[in-house]
mmCIF file with all atom_site columns, C-alpha atoms in Angstrom:
data_model
loop_
_atom_site.group_PDB
_atom_site.id
_atom_site.type_symbol
_atom_site.label_atom_id
_atom_site.label_alt_id
_atom_site.label_comp_id
_atom_site.label_asym_id
_atom_site.label_entity_id
_atom_site.label_seq_id
_atom_site.pdbx_PDB_ins_code
_atom_site.Cartn_x
_atom_site.Cartn_y
_atom_site.Cartn_z
_atom_site.occupancy
_atom_site.B_iso_or_equiv
_atom_site.pdbx_formal_charge
_atom_site.auth_seq_id
_atom_site.auth_comp_id
_atom_site.auth_asym_id
_atom_site.auth_atom_id
_atom_site.pdbx_PDB_model_num
ATOM 1   C CA . MET M 1 1   ? 18.886  6.290   1.336   1.00 63.00 ? 178 MET M CA 1
ATOM 2   C CA . ALA M 1 2   ? 17.068  3.827   3.043   1.00 80.00 ? 179 ALA M CA 1
ATOM 3   C CA . ASP M 1 3   ? 17.474  -0.073  2.144   1.00 90.00 ? 180 ASP M CA 1
ATOM 4   C CA . ILE M 1 4   ? 14.264  -0.907  0.456   1.00 93.00 ? 181 ILE M CA 1
ATOM 5   C CA . ALA M 1 5   ? 14.801  -4.982  0.396   1.00 94.00 ? 182 ALA M CA 1
ATOM 6   C CA . ARG M 1 6   ? 15.634  -4.461  4.253   1.00 96.00 ? 183 ARG M CA 1
ATOM 7   C CA . ILE M 1 7   ? 12.656  -2.548  4.574   1.00 96.00 ? 184 ILE M CA 1
ATOM 8   C CA . THR M 1 8   ? 10.492  -4.972  2.703   1.00 96.00 ? 185 THR M CA 1
ATOM 9   C CA . GLU M 1 9   ? 12.137  -7.873  4.684   1.00 97.00 ? 186 GLU M CA 1
ATOM 10  C CA . VAL M 1 10  ? 10.819  -6.052  8.118   1.00 97.00 ? 187 VAL M CA 1
ATOM 11  C CA . ILE M 1 11  ? 7.790   -5.033  6.841   1.00 97.00 ? 188 ILE M CA 1
ATOM 12  C CA . GLU M 1 12  ? 6.381   -8.396  4.328   1.00 97.00 ? 189 GLU M CA 1
ATOM 13  C CA . PRO M 1 13  ? 5.947   -10.551 7.623   1.00 97.00 ? 190 PRO M CA 1
ATOM 14  C CA . GLU M 1 14  ? 3.793   -8.076  9.525   1.00 97.00 ? 191 GLU M CA 1
ATOM 15  C CA . VAL M 1 15  ? 1.461   -7.823  5.943   1.00 98.00 ? 192 VAL M CA 1
ATOM 16  C CA . LYS M 1 16  ? 1.374   -11.583 5.701   1.00 98.00 ? 193 LYS M CA 1
ATOM 17  C CA . ALA M 1 17  ? 0.336   -11.964 9.567   1.00 97.00 ? 194 ALA M CA 1
ATOM 18  C CA . LEU M 1 18  ? -2.763  -9.987  9.146   1.00 97.00 ? 195 LEU M CA 1
ATOM 19  C CA . GLY M 1 19  ? -3.911  -12.066 5.793   1.00 97.00 ? 196 GLY M CA 1
ATOM 20  C CA . PHE M 1 20  ? -2.841  -9.402  3.625   1.00 98.00 ? 197 PHE M CA 1
ATOM 21  C CA . ASP M 1 21  ? -0.265  -10.017 0.634   1.00 97.00 ? 198 ASP M CA 1
ATOM 22  C CA . LEU M 1 22  ? 1.848   -6.955  -0.126  1.00 97.00 ? 199 LEU M CA 1
ATOM 23  C CA . VAL M 1 23  ? 2.038   -4.953  -3.323  1.00 96.00 ? 200 VAL M CA 1
ATOM 24  C CA . ARG M 1 24  ? 4.829   -2.479  -2.877  1.00 95.00 ? 201 ARG M CA 1
ATOM 25  C CA . VAL M 1 25  ? 7.200   -0.663  -0.872  1.00 96.00 ? 202 VAL M CA 1
ATOM 26  C CA . ARG M 1 26  ? 8.481   2.785   -1.946  1.00 93.00 ? 203 ARG M CA 1
ATOM 27  C CA . ILE M 1 27  ? 10.045  5.341   -0.473  1.00 93.00 ? 204 ILE M CA 1
ATOM 28  C CA . PHE M 1 28  ? 9.204   9.132   -2.232  1.00 88.00 ? 205 PHE M CA 1
ATOM 29  C CA . GLY M 1 29  ? 11.847  11.874  -1.472  1.00 83.00 ? 206 GLY M CA 1
ATOM 30  C CA . LYS M 1 30  ? 10.740  14.888  -0.176  1.00 72.00 ? 207 LYS M CA 1
ATOM 31  C CA . SER M 1 31  ? 10.390  16.929  -3.537  1.00 61.00 ? 208 SER M CA 1
ATOM 32  C CA . GLU M 1 32  ? 8.376   13.809  -5.016  1.00 59.00 ? 209 GLU M CA 1
ATOM 33  C CA . VAL M 1 33  ? 5.731   14.539  -2.280  1.00 54.00 ? 210 VAL M CA 1
ATOM 34  C CA . GLY M 1 34  ? 6.305   18.278  -1.606  1.00 60.00 ? 211 GLY M CA 1
ATOM 35  C CA . ASP M 1 35  ? 6.699   17.767  2.223   1.00 67.00 ? 212 ASP M CA 1
ATOM 36  C CA . ASP M 1 36  ? 9.737   18.403  4.665   1.00 76.00 ? 213 ASP M CA 1
ATOM 37  C CA . GLU M 1 37  ? 9.724   14.278  5.152   1.00 83.00 ? 214 GLU M CA 1
ATOM 38  C CA . ILE M 1 38  ? 10.034  11.679  2.796   1.00 89.00 ? 215 ILE M CA 1
ATOM 39  C CA . ALA M 1 39  ? 7.281   9.030   2.479   1.00 91.00 ? 216 ALA M CA 1
ATOM 40  C CA . LEU M 1 40  ? 7.460   5.646   2.860   1.00 94.00 ? 217 LEU M CA 1
ATOM 41  C CA . GLN M 1 41  ? 4.326   3.965   0.924   1.00 95.00 ? 218 GLN M CA 1
ATOM 42  C CA . ILE M 1 42  ? 3.181   0.576   1.558   1.00 97.00 ? 219 ILE M CA 1
ATOM 43  C CA . MET M 1 43  ? 0.381   -0.879  -0.657  1.00 97.00 ? 220 MET M CA 1
ATOM 44  C CA . ALA M 1 44  ? -0.869  -4.247  0.210   1.00 97.00 ? 221 ALA M CA 1
ATOM 45  C CA . GLU M 1 45  ? -4.224  -5.677  -0.657  1.00 95.00 ? 222 GLU M CA 1
ATOM 46  C CA . ASN M 1 46  ? -6.781  -8.923  0.990   1.00 95.00 ? 223 ASN M CA 1
ATOM 47  C CA . PRO M 1 47  ? -6.023  -11.249 -1.376  1.00 93.00 ? 224 PRO M CA 1
ATOM 48  C CA . ALA M 1 48  ? -9.788  -12.118 -1.428  1.00 90.00 ? 225 ALA M CA 1
ATOM 49  C CA . THR M 1 49  ? -10.977 -8.808  -2.400  1.00 88.00 ? 226 THR M CA 1
ATOM 50  C CA . GLY M 1 50  ? -7.682  -6.804  -4.188  1.00 88.00 ? 227 GLY M CA 1
ATOM 51  C CA . GLN M 1 51  ? -8.204  -3.842  -1.475  1.00 89.00 ? 228 GLN M CA 1
ATOM 52  C CA . LEU M 1 52  ? -7.886  -2.952  1.412   1.00 92.00 ? 229 LEU M CA 1
ATOM 53  C CA . VAL M 1 53  ? -10.740 -1.183  3.943   1.00 92.00 ? 230 VAL M CA 1
ATOM 54  C CA . ILE M 1 54  ? -9.702  1.693   6.078   1.00 93.00 ? 231 ILE M CA 1
ATOM 55  C CA . GLU M 1 55  ? -9.762  -0.559  8.977   1.00 95.00 ? 232 GLU M CA 1
ATOM 56  C CA . ASP M 1 56  ? -7.210  -2.670  7.590   1.00 96.00 ? 233 ASP M CA 1
ATOM 57  C CA . CYS M 1 57  ? -4.969  0.154   6.526   1.00 96.00 ? 234 CYS M CA 1
ATOM 58  C CA . VAL M 1 58  ? -5.286  1.339   10.446  1.00 96.00 ? 235 VAL M CA 1
ATOM 59  C CA . LYS M 1 59  ? -4.539  -1.965  11.632  1.00 97.00 ? 236 LYS M CA 1
ATOM 60  C CA . LEU M 1 60  ? -1.525  -2.380  9.217   1.00 97.00 ? 237 LEU M CA 1
ATOM 61  C CA . SER M 1 61  ? -0.105  1.214   9.959   1.00 97.00 ? 238 SER M CA 1
ATOM 62  C CA . HIS M 1 62  ? -0.005  0.231   13.645  1.00 97.00 ? 239 HIS M CA 1
ATOM 63  C CA . ARG M 1 63  ? 1.508   -3.214  13.082  1.00 97.00 ? 240 ARG M CA 1
ATOM 64  C CA . ILE M 1 64  ? 4.205   -1.570  10.858  1.00 97.00 ? 241 ILE M CA 1
ATOM 65  C CA . SER M 1 65  ? 4.959   1.196   12.986  1.00 96.00 ? 242 SER M CA 1
ATOM 66  C CA . ASP M 1 66  ? 5.449   -0.922  16.241  1.00 97.00 ? 243 ASP M CA 1
ATOM 67  C CA . ARG M 1 67  ? 7.516   -3.350  14.419  1.00 97.00 ? 244 ARG M CA 1
ATOM 68  C CA . MET M 1 68  ? 9.769   -0.239  12.872  1.00 95.00 ? 245 MET M CA 1
ATOM 69  C CA . ASP M 1 69  ? 10.037  0.932   16.442  1.00 95.00 ? 246 ASP M CA 1
ATOM 70  C CA . ALA M 1 70  ? 11.054  -1.746  18.401  1.00 96.00 ? 247 ALA M CA 1
ATOM 71  C CA . LEU M 1 71  ? 13.735  -2.125  15.428  1.00 96.00 ? 248 LEU M CA 1
ATOM 72  C CA . GLU M 1 72  ? 14.674  1.090   16.293  1.00 94.00 ? 249 GLU M CA 1
ATOM 73  C CA . GLU M 1 73  ? 14.948  0.618   20.041  1.00 95.00 ? 250 GLU M CA 1
ATOM 74  C CA . ALA M 1 74  ? 17.134  -2.698  19.382  1.00 96.00 ? 251 ALA M CA 1
ATOM 75  C CA . GLY M 1 75  ? 19.273  0.193   17.475  1.00 95.00 ? 252 GLY M CA 1
ATOM 76  C CA . GLU M 1 76  ? 18.528  -0.986  13.929  1.00 94.00 ? 253 GLU M CA 1
ATOM 77  C CA . THR M 1 77  ? 17.229  2.447   12.114  1.00 92.00 ? 254 THR M CA 1
ATOM 78  C CA . LEU M 1 78  ? 15.938  1.552   8.823   1.00 93.00 ? 255 LEU M CA 1
ATOM 79  C CA . ILE M 1 79  ? 15.113  5.126   7.736   1.00 92.00 ? 256 ILE M CA 1
ATOM 80  C CA . GLU M 1 80  ? 17.695  7.766   8.933   1.00 89.00 ? 257 GLU M CA 1
ATOM 81  C CA . GLU M 1 81  ? 15.511  10.772  8.554   1.00 89.00 ? 258 GLU M CA 1
ATOM 82  C CA . ALA M 1 82  ? 12.263  12.062  9.355   1.00 88.00 ? 259 ALA M CA 1
ATOM 83  C CA . TYR M 1 83  ? 9.453   10.280  7.057   1.00 90.00 ? 260 TYR M CA 1
ATOM 84  C CA . ARG M 1 84  ? 5.455   9.452   6.840   1.00 92.00 ? 261 ARG M CA 1
ATOM 85  C CA . LEU M 1 85  ? 4.373   6.252   6.914   1.00 94.00 ? 262 LEU M CA 1
ATOM 86  C CA . GLU M 1 86  ? 1.319   5.880   4.271   1.00 95.00 ? 263 GLU M CA 1
ATOM 87  C CA . VAL M 1 87  ? -0.580  2.685   4.307   1.00 97.00 ? 264 VAL M CA 1
ATOM 88  C CA . SER M 1 88  ? -2.853  2.105   1.168   1.00 95.00 ? 265 SER M CA 1
ATOM 89  C CA . SER M 1 89  ? -4.813  -0.059  -1.010  1.00 94.00 ? 266 SER M CA 1
ATOM 90  C CA . PRO M 1 90  ? -3.526  -0.608  -4.510  1.00 93.00 ? 267 PRO M CA 1
ATOM 91  C CA . GLY M 1 91  ? -6.756  1.570   -5.617  1.00 89.00 ? 268 GLY M CA 1
ATOM 92  C CA . ILE M 1 92  ? -8.273  0.745   -9.690  1.00 89.00 ? 269 ILE M CA 1
ATOM 93  C CA . ASP M 1 93  ? -5.446  1.994   -11.394 1.00 90.00 ? 270 ASP M CA 1
ATOM 94  C CA . ARG M 1 94  ? -2.902  0.230   -9.537  1.00 94.00 ? 271 ARG M CA 1
ATOM 95  C CA . PRO M 1 95  ? 0.927   -0.441  -9.553  1.00 95.00 ? 272 PRO M CA 1
ATOM 96  C CA . LEU M 1 96  ? 1.400   -4.008  -11.370 1.00 97.00 ? 273 LEU M CA 1
ATOM 97  C CA . THR M 1 97  ? 4.391   -5.279  -9.469  1.00 94.00 ? 274 THR M CA 1
ATOM 98  C CA . ARG M 1 98  ? 4.338   -9.126  -9.185  1.00 95.00 ? 275 ARG M CA 1
ATOM 99  C CA . SER M 1 99  ? 4.143   -11.717 -11.825 1.00 95.00 ? 276 SER M CA 1
ATOM 100 C CA . LYS M 1 100 ? 0.626   -12.407 -10.587 1.00 94.00 ? 277 LYS M CA 1
ATOM 101 C CA . ASP M 1 101 ? -0.675  -8.844  -11.394 1.00 95.00 ? 278 ASP M CA 1
ATOM 102 C CA . PHE M 1 102 ? 0.730   -9.297  -15.078 1.00 96.00 ? 279 PHE M CA 1
ATOM 103 C CA . ALA M 1 103 ? -1.239  -12.580 -15.324 1.00 96.00 ? 280 ALA M CA 1
ATOM 104 C CA . ASN M 1 104 ? -4.066  -11.310 -13.286 1.00 93.00 ? 281 ASN M CA 1
ATOM 105 C CA . TRP M 1 105 ? -4.732  -8.343  -15.701 1.00 95.00 ? 282 TRP M CA 1
ATOM 106 C CA . ALA M 1 106 ? -4.123  -9.533  -19.173 1.00 96.00 ? 283 ALA M CA 1
ATOM 107 C CA . GLY M 1 107 ? -6.308  -7.861  -21.367 1.00 96.00 ? 284 GLY M CA 1
ATOM 108 C CA . HIS M 1 108 ? -6.065  -4.414  -20.098 1.00 97.00 ? 285 HIS M CA 1
ATOM 109 C CA . GLU M 1 109 ? -4.553  -1.287  -20.900 1.00 97.00 ? 286 GLU M CA 1
ATOM 110 C CA . ILE M 1 110 ? -1.099  -0.435  -18.943 1.00 98.00 ? 287 ILE M CA 1
ATOM 111 C CA . LYS M 1 111 ? 1.309   1.934   -18.822 1.00 97.00 ? 288 LYS M CA 1
ATOM 112 C CA . VAL M 1 112 ? 4.878   0.517   -18.494 1.00 97.00 ? 289 VAL M CA 1
ATOM 113 C CA . ASN M 1 113 ? 8.374   2.472   -17.797 1.00 96.00 ? 290 ASN M CA 1
ATOM 114 C CA . LEU M 1 114 ? 11.430  0.197   -18.643 1.00 96.00 ? 291 LEU M CA 1
ATOM 115 C CA . THR M 1 115 ? 15.259  0.471   -17.338 1.00 95.00 ? 292 THR M CA 1
ATOM 116 C CA . ALA M 1 116 ? 16.602  -0.991  -20.906 1.00 90.00 ? 293 ALA M CA 1
ATOM 117 C CA . PRO M 1 117 ? 14.868  0.045   -23.910 1.00 90.00 ? 294 PRO M CA 1
ATOM 118 C CA . VAL M 1 118 ? 13.401  -2.101  -26.434 1.00 88.00 ? 295 VAL M CA 1
ATOM 119 C CA . ASP M 1 119 ? 11.710  -1.904  -29.820 1.00 72.00 ? 296 ASP M CA 1
ATOM 120 C CA . GLY M 1 120 ? 13.586  0.895   -31.798 1.00 71.00 ? 297 GLY M CA 1
ATOM 121 C CA . ASN M 1 121 ? 14.852  2.303   -28.332 1.00 69.00 ? 298 ASN M CA 1
ATOM 122 C CA . ARG M 1 122 ? 11.720  2.888   -26.562 1.00 84.00 ? 299 ARG M CA 1
ATOM 123 C CA . LYS M 1 123 ? 11.386  2.584   -22.691 1.00 92.00 ? 300 LYS M CA 1
ATOM 124 C CA . GLY M 1 124 ? 8.059   4.212   -22.352 1.00 94.00 ? 301 GLY M CA 1
ATOM 125 C CA . LEU M 1 125 ? 5.044   1.786   -23.394 1.00 95.00 ? 302 LEU M CA 1
ATOM 126 C CA . THR M 1 126 ? 1.310   2.104   -23.224 1.00 96.00 ? 303 THR M CA 1
ATOM 127 C CA . GLY M 1 127 ? -1.186  -0.447  -24.562 1.00 96.00 ? 304 GLY M CA 1
ATOM 128 C CA . GLU M 1 128 ? -2.467  -3.945  -23.766 1.00 97.00 ? 305 GLU M CA 1
ATOM 129 C CA . LEU M 1 129 ? -1.206  -6.415  -21.684 1.00 97.00 ? 306 LEU M CA 1
ATOM 130 C CA . VAL M 1 130 ? -1.106  -9.550  -23.633 1.00 97.00 ? 307 VAL M CA 1
ATOM 131 C CA . GLY M 1 131 ? 0.065   -11.488 -20.184 1.00 96.00 ? 308 GLY M CA 1
ATOM 132 C CA . ILE M 1 132 ? 3.210   -12.978 -19.159 1.00 97.00 ? 309 ILE M CA 1
ATOM 133 C CA . ASP M 1 133 ? 4.734   -16.272 -19.652 1.00 96.00 ? 310 ASP M CA 1
ATOM 134 C CA . GLY M 1 134 ? 7.779   -17.437 -17.525 1.00 96.00 ? 311 GLY M CA 1
ATOM 135 C CA . ASP M 1 135 ? 9.372   -13.996 -17.073 1.00 95.00 ? 312 ASP M CA 1
ATOM 136 C CA . GLN M 1 136 ? 8.625   -12.369 -20.069 1.00 97.00 ? 313 GLN M CA 1
ATOM 137 C CA . ILE M 1 137 ? 5.776   -9.823  -20.186 1.00 97.00 ? 314 ILE M CA 1
ATOM 138 C CA . THR M 1 138 ? 4.162   -8.891  -23.606 1.00 96.00 ? 315 THR M CA 1
ATOM 139 C CA . VAL M 1 139 ? 2.464   -5.726  -24.165 1.00 96.00 ? 316 VAL M CA 1
ATOM 140 C CA . ASP M 1 140 ? 0.380   -4.617  -27.562 1.00 96.00 ? 317 ASP M CA 1
ATOM 141 C CA . ASP M 1 141 ? 1.881   -1.051  -27.700 1.00 94.00 ? 318 ASP M CA 1
ATOM 142 C CA . LYS M 1 142 ? 0.088   1.656   -29.348 1.00 93.00 ? 319 LYS M CA 1
ATOM 143 C CA . LYS M 1 143 ? 3.045   2.821   -31.287 1.00 90.00 ? 320 LYS M CA 1
ATOM 144 C CA . SER M 1 144 ? 5.283   -0.381  -31.451 1.00 88.00 ? 321 SER M CA 1
ATOM 145 C CA . GLY M 1 145 ? 2.871   -2.921  -32.093 1.00 91.00 ? 322 GLY M CA 1
ATOM 146 C CA . ARG M 1 146 ? 3.537   -6.162  -30.163 1.00 94.00 ? 323 ARG M CA 1
ATOM 147 C CA . VAL M 1 147 ? 6.684   -6.071  -27.587 1.00 94.00 ? 324 VAL M CA 1
ATOM 148 C CA . THR M 1 148 ? 8.119   -8.591  -25.178 1.00 94.00 ? 325 THR M CA 1
ATOM 149 C CA . PHE M 1 149 ? 10.263  -7.606  -22.252 1.00 95.00 ? 326 PHE M CA 1
ATOM 150 C CA . PRO M 1 150 ? 11.457  -9.299  -18.840 1.00 95.00 ? 327 PRO M CA 1
ATOM 151 C CA . LEU M 1 151 ? 10.078  -8.695  -15.984 1.00 95.00 ? 328 LEU M CA 1
ATOM 152 C CA . GLY M 1 152 ? 12.916  -7.814  -14.315 1.00 94.00 ? 329 GLY M CA 1
ATOM 153 C CA . ASP M 1 153 ? 13.650  -4.808  -17.143 1.00 95.00 ? 330 ASP M CA 1
ATOM 154 C CA . ILE M 1 154 ? 10.448  -2.704  -15.506 1.00 96.00 ? 331 ILE M CA 1
ATOM 155 C CA . HIS M 1 155 ? 11.010  0.382   -13.666 1.00 95.00 ? 332 HIS M CA 1
ATOM 156 C CA . SER M 1 156 ? 7.327   0.832   -13.202 1.00 95.00 ? 333 SER M CA 1
ATOM 157 C CA . ALA M 1 157 ? 4.161   -0.112  -14.535 1.00 97.00 ? 334 ALA M CA 1
ATOM 158 C CA . ARG M 1 158 ? 0.392   0.110   -13.547 1.00 97.00 ? 335 ARG M CA 1
ATOM 159 C CA . LEU M 1 159 ? -3.011  0.198   -15.063 1.00 96.00 ? 336 LEU M CA 1
ATOM 160 C CA . VAL M 1 160 ? -4.541  2.834   -16.758 1.00 96.00 ? 337 VAL M CA 1
ATOM 161 C CA . LEU M 1 161 ? -7.970  3.860   -15.858 1.00 94.00 ? 338 LEU M CA 1
ATOM 162 C CA . THR M 1 162 ? -10.590 2.723   -18.500 1.00 91.00 ? 339 THR M CA 1
ATOM 163 C CA . ASP M 1 163 ? -14.084 1.983   -18.898 1.00 90.00 ? 340 ASP M CA 1
ATOM 164 C CA . LYS M 1 164 ? -13.264 -1.549  -19.327 1.00 91.00 ? 341 LYS M CA 1
ATOM 165 C CA . LEU M 1 165 ? -11.304 -1.652  -15.982 1.00 90.00 ? 342 LEU M CA 1
ATOM 166 C CA . ILE M 1 166 ? -14.015 -0.077  -14.020 1.00 87.00 ? 343 ILE M CA 1
ATOM 167 C CA . ALA M 1 167 ? -16.145 -2.398  -15.759 1.00 86.00 ? 344 ALA M CA 1
ATOM 168 C CA . ALA M 1 168 ? -13.758 -5.251  -14.310 1.00 84.00 ? 345 ALA M CA 1
ATOM 169 C CA . THR M 1 169 ? -12.990 -4.400  -10.911 1.00 80.00 ? 346 THR M CA 1
ATOM 170 C CA . ARG M 1 170 ? -15.291 -5.067  -7.635  1.00 63.00 ? 347 ARG M CA 1
ATOM 171 C CA . PRO M 1 171 ? -16.862 -1.920  -6.540  1.00 60.00 ? 348 PRO M CA 1
ATOM 172 C CA . LEU M 1 172 ? -14.804 -0.980  -3.252  1.00 55.00 ? 349 LEU M CA 1
ATOM 173 C CA . ASP M 1 173 ? -15.655 -1.272  -0.019  1.00 55.00 ? 350 ASP M CA 1
ATOM 174 C CA . VAL M 1 174 ? -16.084 2.402   1.479   1.00 57.00 ? 351 VAL M CA 1
ATOM 175 C CA . SER M 1 175 ? -17.549 1.858   5.084   1.00 60.00 ? 352 SER M CA 1
ATOM 176 C CA . GLY M 1 176 ? -16.337 4.112   7.322   1.00 60.00 ? 353 GLY M CA 1
ATOM 177 C CA . ALA M 1 177 ? -15.141 6.478   5.039   1.00 56.00 ? 354 ALA M CA 1
ATOM 178 C CA . ASP M 1 178 ? -17.266 9.275   6.253   1.00 62.00 ? 355 ASP M CA 1
ATOM 179 C CA . GLU M 1 179 ? -16.010 8.726   9.894   1.00 65.00 ? 356 GLU M CA 1
ATOM 180 C CA . ILE M 1 180 ? -12.943 10.948  10.672  1.00 58.00 ? 357 ILE M CA 1
ATOM 181 C CA . VAL M 1 181 ? -10.692 9.303   13.553  1.00 56.00 ? 358 VAL M CA 1
ATOM 182 C CA . GLU M 1 182 ? -7.974  11.553  15.040  1.00 60.00 ? 359 GLU M CA 1
ATOM 183 C CA . GLU M 1 183 ? -5.123  10.083  17.232  1.00 59.00 ? 360 GLU M CA 1
ATOM 184 C CA . GLN M 1 184 ? -3.641  11.379  20.117  1.00 56.00 ? 361 GLN M CA 1
ATOM 185 C CA . GLU M 1 185 ? -0.130  11.747  19.852  1.00 57.00 ? 362 GLU M CA 1
ATOM 186 C CA . ASP M 1 186 ? 1.780   10.177  23.198  1.00 52.00 ? 363 ASP M CA 1
#
C-alpha cells in the first residue's frame, strides 16, 4: 500500500501554494469504491470560506497530478497501481482531522471511531463535541455521558448533519455547478 505520510508531504505544499488548507489525504481500496482502481482522495478548503468551489478543485487537481507525474518521471512512484484522483471540499458533514476542527466545531454533534476503547470498552461515540484542551477531545456521548480521549486515539471523526449544523454553515457557492467540463485525453 502507498505511504500516506509521503503522499501528504508531496501534496501539502501544492495545496498551500494555492492558498488552501489540507483537510485530509486518504486512499480508498477497490472494494471501498466498488471500482477497478483505488481512489486517492484529497480534501482541502479555502480557510476564508471552509470550502472549495469547483474551479478550486480543478486547479488543485491539475497541480497535484502535475506534481505526482513529475515525481514519477524522476523515478519516484507514490502509488504503484492505477488510481483515481478525487479532489473535493470537505462538505457540510466534514471529517474532523485537525486540532482546529475540534475547536471550530465545538457545540455540534459528531460521530467518532477510536483506535483505543474508552469508558466501558467503547470505540464508537456519537454526541455533542464539547471541545479540545491541549490534545484531549471531550464529547458528551449519548450513551456514556462526558468522555475525554486523546486526539491521537481517533481513527475517524466527522460532523453529523443536523439542523443546527445547517444553520451554522455558510451557504455553499455552487456557481459553475451546472456547467459540464469534459477534458480530452492527451
